[in-house]
XYZ file of C-alpha atoms in Angstrom:
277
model
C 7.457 264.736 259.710
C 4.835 262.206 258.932
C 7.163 259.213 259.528
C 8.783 260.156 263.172
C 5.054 261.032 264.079
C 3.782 257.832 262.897
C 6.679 255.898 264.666
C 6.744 257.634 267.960
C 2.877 257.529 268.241
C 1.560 254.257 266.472
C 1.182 251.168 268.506
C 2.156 248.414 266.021
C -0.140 245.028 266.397
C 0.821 241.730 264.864
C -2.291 241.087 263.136
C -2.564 243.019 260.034
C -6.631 241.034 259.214
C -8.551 239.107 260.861
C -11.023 236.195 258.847
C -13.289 234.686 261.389
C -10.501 231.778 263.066
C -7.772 232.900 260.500
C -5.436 235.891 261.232
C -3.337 236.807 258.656
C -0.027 238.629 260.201
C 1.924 241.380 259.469
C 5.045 239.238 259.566
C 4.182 236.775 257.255
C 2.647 239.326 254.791
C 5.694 241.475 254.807
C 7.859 237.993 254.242
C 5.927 237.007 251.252
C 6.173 240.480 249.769
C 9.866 240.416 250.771
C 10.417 237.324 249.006
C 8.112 238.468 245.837
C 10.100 241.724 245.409
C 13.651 239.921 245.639
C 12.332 237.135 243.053
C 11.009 239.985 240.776
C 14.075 241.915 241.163
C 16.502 239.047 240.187
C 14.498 238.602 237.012
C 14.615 241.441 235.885
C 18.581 242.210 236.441
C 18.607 238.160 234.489
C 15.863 237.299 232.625
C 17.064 235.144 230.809
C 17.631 232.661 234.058
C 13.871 233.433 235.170
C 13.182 229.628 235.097
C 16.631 228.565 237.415
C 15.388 231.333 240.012
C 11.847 230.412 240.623
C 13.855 227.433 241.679
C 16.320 228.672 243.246
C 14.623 230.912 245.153
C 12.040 228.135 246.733
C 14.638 226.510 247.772
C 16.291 229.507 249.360
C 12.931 230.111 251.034
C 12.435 226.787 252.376
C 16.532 226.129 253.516
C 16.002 230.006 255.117
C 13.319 229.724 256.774
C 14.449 226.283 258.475
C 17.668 227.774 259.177
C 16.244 231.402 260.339
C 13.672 229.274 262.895
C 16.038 227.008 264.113
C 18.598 230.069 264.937
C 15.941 231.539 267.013
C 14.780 228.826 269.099
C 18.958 227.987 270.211
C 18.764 231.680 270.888
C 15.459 231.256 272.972
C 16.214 228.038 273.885
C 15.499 228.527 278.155
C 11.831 229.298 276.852
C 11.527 226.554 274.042
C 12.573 223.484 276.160
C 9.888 224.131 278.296
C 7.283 225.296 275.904
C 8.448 222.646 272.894
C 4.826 222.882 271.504
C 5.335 226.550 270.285
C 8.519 225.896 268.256
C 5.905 225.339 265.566
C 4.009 228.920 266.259
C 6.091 230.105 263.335
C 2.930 233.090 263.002
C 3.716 234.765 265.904
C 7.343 235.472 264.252
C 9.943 234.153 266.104
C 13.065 233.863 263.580
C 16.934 234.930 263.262
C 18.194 236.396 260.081
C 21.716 235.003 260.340
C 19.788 231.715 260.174
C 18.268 232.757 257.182
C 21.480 233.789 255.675
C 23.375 230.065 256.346
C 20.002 228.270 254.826
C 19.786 230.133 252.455
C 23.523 229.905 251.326
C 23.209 226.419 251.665
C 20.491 226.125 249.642
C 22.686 228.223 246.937
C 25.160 225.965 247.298
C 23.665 222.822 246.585
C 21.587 224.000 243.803
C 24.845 225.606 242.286
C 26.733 222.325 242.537
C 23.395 219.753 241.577
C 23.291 222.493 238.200
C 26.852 223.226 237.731
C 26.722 226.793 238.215
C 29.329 229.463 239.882
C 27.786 229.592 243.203
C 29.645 233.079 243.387
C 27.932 233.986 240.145
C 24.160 233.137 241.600
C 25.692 234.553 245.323
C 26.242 237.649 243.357
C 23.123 238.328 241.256
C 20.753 237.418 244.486
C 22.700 239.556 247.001
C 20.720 243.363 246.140
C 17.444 241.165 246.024
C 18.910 239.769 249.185
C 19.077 242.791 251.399
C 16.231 244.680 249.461
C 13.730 241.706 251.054
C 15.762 242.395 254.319
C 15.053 245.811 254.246
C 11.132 245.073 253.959
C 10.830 242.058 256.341
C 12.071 244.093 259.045
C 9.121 246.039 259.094
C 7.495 243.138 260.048
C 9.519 242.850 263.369
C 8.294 246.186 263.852
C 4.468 245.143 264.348
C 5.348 242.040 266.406
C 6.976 244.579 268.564
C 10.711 243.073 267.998
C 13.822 244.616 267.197
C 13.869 247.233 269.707
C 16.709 248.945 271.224
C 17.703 251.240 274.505
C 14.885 253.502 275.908
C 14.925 256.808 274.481
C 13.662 260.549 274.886
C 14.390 260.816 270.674
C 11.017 261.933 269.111
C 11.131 258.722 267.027
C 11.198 256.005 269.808
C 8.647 253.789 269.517
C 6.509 252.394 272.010
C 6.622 248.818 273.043
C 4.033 247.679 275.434
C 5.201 246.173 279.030
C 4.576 242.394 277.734
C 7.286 242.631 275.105
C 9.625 244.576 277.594
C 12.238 243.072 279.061
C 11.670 243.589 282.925
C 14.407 245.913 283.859
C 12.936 248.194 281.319
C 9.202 247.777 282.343
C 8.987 251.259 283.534
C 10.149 252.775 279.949
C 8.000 253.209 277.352
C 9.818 254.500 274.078
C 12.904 252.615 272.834
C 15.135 252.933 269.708
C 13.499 251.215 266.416
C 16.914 249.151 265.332
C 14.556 247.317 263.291
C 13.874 251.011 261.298
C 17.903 251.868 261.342
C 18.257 248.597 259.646
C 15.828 249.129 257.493
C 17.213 252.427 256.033
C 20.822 250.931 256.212
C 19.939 248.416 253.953
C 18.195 250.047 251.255
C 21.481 252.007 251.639
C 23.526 248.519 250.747
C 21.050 247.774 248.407
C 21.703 250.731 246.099
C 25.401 250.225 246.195
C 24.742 246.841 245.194
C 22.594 246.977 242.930
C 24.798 249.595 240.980
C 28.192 247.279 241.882
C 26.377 243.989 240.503
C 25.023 246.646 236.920
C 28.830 247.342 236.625
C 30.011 243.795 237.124
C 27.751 242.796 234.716
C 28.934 245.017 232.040
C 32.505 244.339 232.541
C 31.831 240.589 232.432
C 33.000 240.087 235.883
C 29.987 238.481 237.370
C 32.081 235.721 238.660
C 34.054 237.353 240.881
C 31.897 237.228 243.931
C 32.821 241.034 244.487
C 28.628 242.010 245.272
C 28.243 238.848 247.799
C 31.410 239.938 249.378
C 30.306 243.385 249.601
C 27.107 242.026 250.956
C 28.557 240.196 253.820
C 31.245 243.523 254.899
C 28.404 246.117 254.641
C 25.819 244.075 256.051
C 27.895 242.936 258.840
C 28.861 246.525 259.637
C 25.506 247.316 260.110
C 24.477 244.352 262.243
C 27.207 244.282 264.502
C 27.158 248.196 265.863
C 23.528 247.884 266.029
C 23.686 245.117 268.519
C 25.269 247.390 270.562
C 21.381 249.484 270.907
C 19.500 245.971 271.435
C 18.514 245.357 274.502
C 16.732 241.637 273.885
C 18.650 238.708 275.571
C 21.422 236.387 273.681
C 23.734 233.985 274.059
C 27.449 235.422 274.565
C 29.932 234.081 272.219
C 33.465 235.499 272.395
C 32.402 238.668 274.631
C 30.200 239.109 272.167
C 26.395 238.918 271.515
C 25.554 236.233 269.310
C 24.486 238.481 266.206
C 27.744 240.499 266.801
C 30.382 236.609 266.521
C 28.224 236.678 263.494
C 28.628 240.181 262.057
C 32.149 239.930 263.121
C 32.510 236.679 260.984
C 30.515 237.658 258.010
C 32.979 241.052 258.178
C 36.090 238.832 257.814
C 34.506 236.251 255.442
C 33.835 239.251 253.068
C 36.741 241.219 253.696
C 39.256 237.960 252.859
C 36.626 237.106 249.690
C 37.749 241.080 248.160
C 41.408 240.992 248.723
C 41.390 237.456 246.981
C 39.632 239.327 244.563
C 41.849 242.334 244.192
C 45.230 239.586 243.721
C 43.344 237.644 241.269
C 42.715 241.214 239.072
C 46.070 242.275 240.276
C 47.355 239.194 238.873
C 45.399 239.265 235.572
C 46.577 242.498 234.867
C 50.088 241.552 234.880
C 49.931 238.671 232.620
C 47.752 241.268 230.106
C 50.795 243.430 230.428
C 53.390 241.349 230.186
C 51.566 239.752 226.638
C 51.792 242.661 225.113
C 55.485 243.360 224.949
Protein backbone atom coordinates (compact mmCIF):
# COMPACT_ATOMS: atom_id res chain seq x y z
CA UNK A 1 0.00 0.00 0.00
CA UNK A 2 1.22 3.29 -1.25
CA UNK A 3 0.55 5.10 2.07
CA UNK A 4 2.35 2.58 4.75
CA UNK A 5 5.25 2.58 2.09
CA UNK A 6 5.39 6.21 1.92
CA UNK A 7 5.20 6.52 5.81
CA UNK A 8 7.59 3.85 6.82
CA UNK A 9 10.18 4.98 4.16
CA UNK A 10 9.89 8.89 3.68
CA UNK A 11 12.01 11.10 5.78
CA UNK A 12 9.72 14.11 6.40
CA UNK A 13 11.72 17.69 6.36
CA UNK A 14 10.24 20.88 7.69
CA UNK A 15 10.83 22.93 4.78
CA UNK A 16 8.37 22.31 2.13
CA UNK A 17 10.39 25.54 -0.44
CA UNK A 18 13.03 27.29 -0.17
CA UNK A 19 13.22 31.29 -1.79
CA UNK A 20 16.74 32.46 -1.49
CA UNK A 21 16.64 33.70 2.69
CA UNK A 22 12.85 32.75 2.89
CA UNK A 23 11.73 29.14 3.70
CA UNK A 24 8.34 28.56 3.52
CA UNK A 25 7.37 25.45 5.98
CA UNK A 26 5.35 22.66 5.85
CA UNK A 27 3.72 23.64 9.13
CA UNK A 28 2.66 26.86 8.36
CA UNK A 29 1.41 25.84 4.84
CA UNK A 30 -0.63 23.02 6.17
CA UNK A 31 -2.07 25.70 8.98
CA UNK A 32 -3.16 28.13 6.43
CA UNK A 33 -4.80 25.44 4.34
CA UNK A 34 -6.25 24.09 7.61
CA UNK A 35 -7.69 27.28 8.44
CA UNK A 36 -8.89 27.98 4.60
CA UNK A 37 -10.74 24.62 4.44
CA UNK A 38 -12.55 25.13 7.95
CA UNK A 39 -13.53 28.87 6.84
CA UNK A 40 -14.78 27.45 3.45
CA UNK A 41 -16.52 24.69 5.08
CA UNK A 42 -18.50 26.88 7.60
CA UNK A 43 -19.74 28.92 4.67
CA UNK A 44 -20.97 26.71 2.94
CA UNK A 45 -23.01 24.68 5.83
CA UNK A 46 -24.19 28.95 6.58
CA UNK A 47 -23.91 31.14 3.96
CA UNK A 48 -25.87 33.33 4.83
CA UNK A 49 -23.43 34.32 8.00
CA UNK A 50 -20.33 34.35 5.48
CA UNK A 51 -19.62 37.99 6.57
CA UNK A 52 -19.79 37.17 10.77
CA UNK A 53 -17.25 34.19 10.01
CA UNK A 54 -14.52 35.85 8.12
CA UNK A 55 -14.64 37.59 11.43
CA UNK A 56 -15.02 35.24 13.53
CA UNK A 57 -12.69 33.09 12.30
CA UNK A 58 -9.61 35.81 12.41
CA UNK A 59 -10.23 36.17 15.57
CA UNK A 60 -10.26 32.47 16.32
CA UNK A 61 -6.95 32.36 14.45
CA UNK A 62 -5.28 35.04 16.22
CA UNK A 63 -6.82 34.06 20.11
CA UNK A 64 -5.59 30.21 18.88
CA UNK A 65 -2.63 30.69 17.89
CA UNK A 66 -1.66 32.89 21.09
CA UNK A 67 -3.20 30.38 23.18
CA UNK A 68 -1.76 27.15 21.17
CA UNK A 69 2.02 28.97 21.52
CA UNK A 70 1.75 29.91 24.87
CA UNK A 71 0.56 26.14 25.87
CA UNK A 72 3.67 24.91 24.36
CA UNK A 73 6.28 27.00 25.75
CA UNK A 74 4.69 26.16 29.78
CA UNK A 75 4.99 22.68 28.39
CA UNK A 76 8.69 23.33 27.22
CA UNK A 77 9.25 25.70 29.64
CA UNK A 78 13.00 24.06 31.12
CA UNK A 79 14.14 24.86 27.40
CA UNK A 80 12.36 28.35 26.90
CA UNK A 81 13.68 30.10 30.09
CA UNK A 82 16.94 29.59 28.94
CA UNK A 83 16.53 30.09 25.28
CA UNK A 84 13.69 33.13 25.71
CA UNK A 85 14.78 34.43 22.22
CA UNK A 86 13.17 31.40 20.38
CA UNK A 87 9.70 31.73 21.96
CA UNK A 88 9.22 33.88 18.87
CA UNK A 89 10.59 30.99 16.29
CA UNK A 90 6.91 30.28 15.80
CA UNK A 91 8.29 28.64 12.00
CA UNK A 92 9.94 25.94 13.37
CA UNK A 93 6.37 24.80 14.88
CA UNK A 94 6.37 24.61 18.33
CA UNK A 95 2.50 24.80 19.45
CA UNK A 96 -0.20 22.82 21.68
CA UNK A 97 -3.61 22.19 20.33
CA UNK A 98 -5.42 22.33 23.66
CA UNK A 99 -4.07 25.90 23.57
CA UNK A 100 -5.60 26.39 20.44
CA UNK A 101 -8.84 25.03 21.59
CA UNK A 102 -9.12 27.60 24.94
CA UNK A 103 -8.10 30.69 22.43
CA UNK A 104 -10.01 29.87 20.24
CA UNK A 105 -13.15 29.36 22.51
CA UNK A 106 -12.37 32.47 23.96
CA UNK A 107 -12.28 34.19 21.03
CA UNK A 108 -15.94 32.57 20.34
CA UNK A 109 -16.95 33.75 23.32
CA UNK A 110 -16.31 37.25 23.20
CA UNK A 111 -17.35 37.71 19.72
CA UNK A 112 -20.68 35.83 20.64
CA UNK A 113 -21.33 38.14 23.58
CA UNK A 114 -19.81 41.74 21.73
CA UNK A 115 -22.66 40.42 18.71
CA UNK A 116 -25.27 38.88 20.78
CA UNK A 117 -25.14 35.56 19.40
CA UNK A 118 -25.66 31.85 21.04
CA UNK A 119 -22.12 31.09 21.57
CA UNK A 120 -23.43 27.35 21.54
CA UNK A 121 -25.02 28.11 18.20
CA UNK A 122 -21.50 29.49 16.54
CA UNK A 123 -19.63 26.54 18.99
CA UNK A 124 -21.80 24.25 17.04
CA UNK A 125 -21.62 25.25 13.35
CA UNK A 126 -17.55 25.69 13.68
CA UNK A 127 -16.95 22.37 15.50
CA UNK A 128 -16.78 19.81 11.95
CA UNK A 129 -14.67 22.78 10.42
CA UNK A 130 -12.94 22.56 13.74
CA UNK A 131 -11.58 19.06 13.71
CA UNK A 132 -11.55 18.84 9.79
CA UNK A 133 -8.50 21.71 10.06
CA UNK A 134 -7.23 19.42 12.95
CA UNK A 135 -7.17 16.58 10.92
CA UNK A 136 -4.94 18.48 8.20
CA UNK A 137 -2.60 20.49 10.51
CA UNK A 138 -1.42 17.41 11.95
CA UNK A 139 0.24 16.50 8.96
CA UNK A 140 2.25 19.26 9.51
CA UNK A 141 3.66 17.83 12.85
CA UNK A 142 4.48 15.04 10.76
CA UNK A 143 7.29 16.92 8.65
CA UNK A 144 8.67 18.77 11.70
CA UNK A 145 9.14 15.30 12.93
CA UNK A 146 6.56 15.76 16.04
CA UNK A 147 3.89 13.73 17.25
CA UNK A 148 5.60 10.54 17.47
CA UNK A 149 4.91 7.67 19.61
CA UNK A 150 6.67 4.24 21.06
CA UNK A 151 9.28 2.56 18.73
CA UNK A 152 7.83 0.05 16.60
CA UNK A 153 8.57 -3.07 14.26
CA UNK A 154 4.78 -2.13 12.50
CA UNK A 155 5.50 -1.63 8.72
CA UNK A 156 4.09 1.91 9.10
CA UNK A 157 6.49 3.41 11.77
CA UNK A 158 8.02 6.24 10.69
CA UNK A 159 11.41 7.29 11.01
CA UNK A 160 12.49 10.12 13.17
CA UNK A 161 16.06 11.11 12.99
CA UNK A 162 18.32 10.93 16.37
CA UNK A 163 18.03 14.93 16.86
CA UNK A 164 14.29 14.80 17.39
CA UNK A 165 14.64 11.55 19.58
CA UNK A 166 14.35 11.65 22.91
CA UNK A 167 17.69 10.07 24.28
CA UNK A 168 16.54 6.88 25.78
CA UNK A 169 15.23 6.10 22.39
CA UNK A 170 18.35 7.23 20.35
CA UNK A 171 19.09 3.77 19.31
CA UNK A 172 15.42 3.26 17.65
CA UNK A 173 14.64 4.35 14.53
CA UNK A 174 10.83 3.75 13.62
CA UNK A 175 8.15 4.95 16.06
CA UNK A 176 4.30 5.05 15.94
CA UNK A 177 2.86 8.16 13.77
CA UNK A 178 0.12 9.37 16.61
CA UNK A 179 0.12 12.38 14.60
CA UNK A 180 -1.38 9.93 11.47
CA UNK A 181 -3.88 7.97 14.10
CA UNK A 182 -5.13 11.36 14.89
CA UNK A 183 -5.39 12.30 11.75
CA UNK A 184 -7.69 9.42 10.59
CA UNK A 185 -9.61 9.66 13.99
CA UNK A 186 -10.62 12.92 13.25
CA UNK A 187 -11.83 12.86 9.86
CA UNK A 188 -13.71 10.01 11.64
CA UNK A 189 -15.34 12.84 14.19
CA UNK A 190 -15.60 15.01 11.47
CA UNK A 191 -18.09 12.93 9.48
CA UNK A 192 -20.22 12.27 12.47
CA UNK A 193 -20.30 15.83 12.93
CA UNK A 194 -20.79 17.08 10.11
CA UNK A 195 -23.91 14.74 9.59
CA UNK A 196 -25.05 15.53 13.56
CA UNK A 197 -24.72 19.47 12.93
CA UNK A 198 -26.97 18.66 8.92
CA UNK A 199 -29.58 17.03 11.28
CA UNK A 200 -29.58 19.70 13.94
CA UNK A 201 -30.01 22.05 11.45
CA UNK A 202 -33.04 20.60 9.97
CA UNK A 203 -34.76 20.00 13.16
CA UNK A 204 -34.09 23.60 14.22
CA UNK A 205 -32.03 22.57 17.09
CA UNK A 206 -28.88 24.40 16.34
CA UNK A 207 -28.88 25.84 19.74
CA UNK A 208 -28.48 23.06 21.65
CA UNK A 209 -24.75 22.79 21.69
CA UNK A 210 -25.23 18.93 21.02
CA UNK A 211 -22.15 19.01 17.92
CA UNK A 212 -19.63 21.13 20.31
CA UNK A 213 -20.42 18.70 22.99
CA UNK A 214 -19.89 15.86 20.81
CA UNK A 215 -16.75 17.56 19.74
CA UNK A 216 -15.21 17.83 23.09
CA UNK A 217 -16.30 13.71 24.20
CA UNK A 218 -15.02 12.29 20.85
CA UNK A 219 -12.14 14.41 20.55
CA UNK A 220 -11.10 13.90 24.02
CA UNK A 221 -11.40 10.14 23.60
CA UNK A 222 -9.05 10.25 21.03
CA UNK A 223 -6.47 12.50 22.66
CA UNK A 224 -6.35 11.02 25.88
CA UNK A 225 -5.61 7.07 24.86
CA UNK A 226 -3.24 8.36 22.40
CA UNK A 227 -1.12 9.97 25.00
CA UNK A 228 -0.68 6.79 26.25
CA UNK A 229 1.76 5.93 22.66
CA UNK A 230 3.65 9.46 23.06
CA UNK A 231 6.72 9.28 24.19
CA UNK A 232 7.67 13.34 24.16
CA UNK A 233 8.10 14.86 27.71
CA UNK A 234 5.14 16.76 29.78
CA UNK A 235 4.25 18.12 32.71
CA UNK A 236 2.26 15.58 35.10
CA UNK A 237 -0.98 16.83 36.29
CA UNK A 238 -3.12 14.47 38.38
CA UNK A 239 -1.01 11.20 37.39
CA UNK A 240 -1.65 12.26 34.30
CA UNK A 241 0.17 13.75 31.23
CA UNK A 242 -0.81 17.14 30.62
CA UNK A 243 -2.81 16.46 27.25
CA UNK A 244 -4.51 13.50 29.10
CA UNK A 245 -5.98 16.32 32.57
CA UNK A 246 -7.05 17.89 29.38
CA UNK A 247 -8.76 15.10 27.42
CA UNK A 248 -10.04 13.95 30.68
CA UNK A 249 -11.64 17.47 31.24
CA UNK A 250 -12.86 18.15 27.80
CA UNK A 251 -14.54 14.33 28.24
CA UNK A 252 -16.52 15.54 31.31
CA UNK A 253 -17.18 19.10 30.02
CA UNK A 254 -18.92 17.39 27.00
CA UNK A 255 -20.38 14.57 28.62
CA UNK A 256 -22.27 17.04 31.45
CA UNK A 257 -23.09 19.62 28.23
CA UNK A 258 -25.34 16.23 26.55
CA UNK A 259 -27.12 15.06 29.58
CA UNK A 260 -28.15 18.82 30.18
CA UNK A 261 -29.16 18.45 26.83
CA UNK A 262 -31.08 15.23 26.97
CA UNK A 263 -33.26 16.86 30.41
CA UNK A 264 -33.86 19.97 28.58
CA UNK A 265 -35.54 17.67 25.44
CA UNK A 266 -36.73 15.35 28.08
CA UNK A 267 -38.33 18.20 29.63
CA UNK A 268 -39.75 19.80 26.44
CA UNK A 269 -41.32 16.79 25.55
CA UNK A 270 -43.36 16.61 28.55
CA UNK A 271 -44.78 19.99 28.50
CA UNK A 272 -45.67 19.13 24.47
CA UNK A 273 -47.47 16.19 25.95
CA UNK A 274 -49.05 17.38 28.64
CA UNK A 275 -50.59 20.52 26.14
CA UNK A 276 -52.20 18.35 24.26
CA UNK A 277 -54.64 16.70 26.60
Amino acid sequence: MFLIDFLHNYRPQPVFLRLGFWNIHWYGLLMAMAIFLGLALIIKIAPKYKAHFQSVVFNIVIFGFIGARIYYIINEFPYYSSRPLEIFKIWEGGIGIYGAIIGGILALFLYARKHKFSFLFLADLIAPALILGQALGRWGNYFNQEIFGKPTNLPWGIPIDAANRPVEFLNSRYFHPCFFYESVLDLFIFVFLFLLLKSQIKKATLCSGAVFSWYLVLYGLVRFFLEFLRIDHEPILFGLRLGQAFAAGAIIIGISMLLKIKNQESKIIKEQGASKH
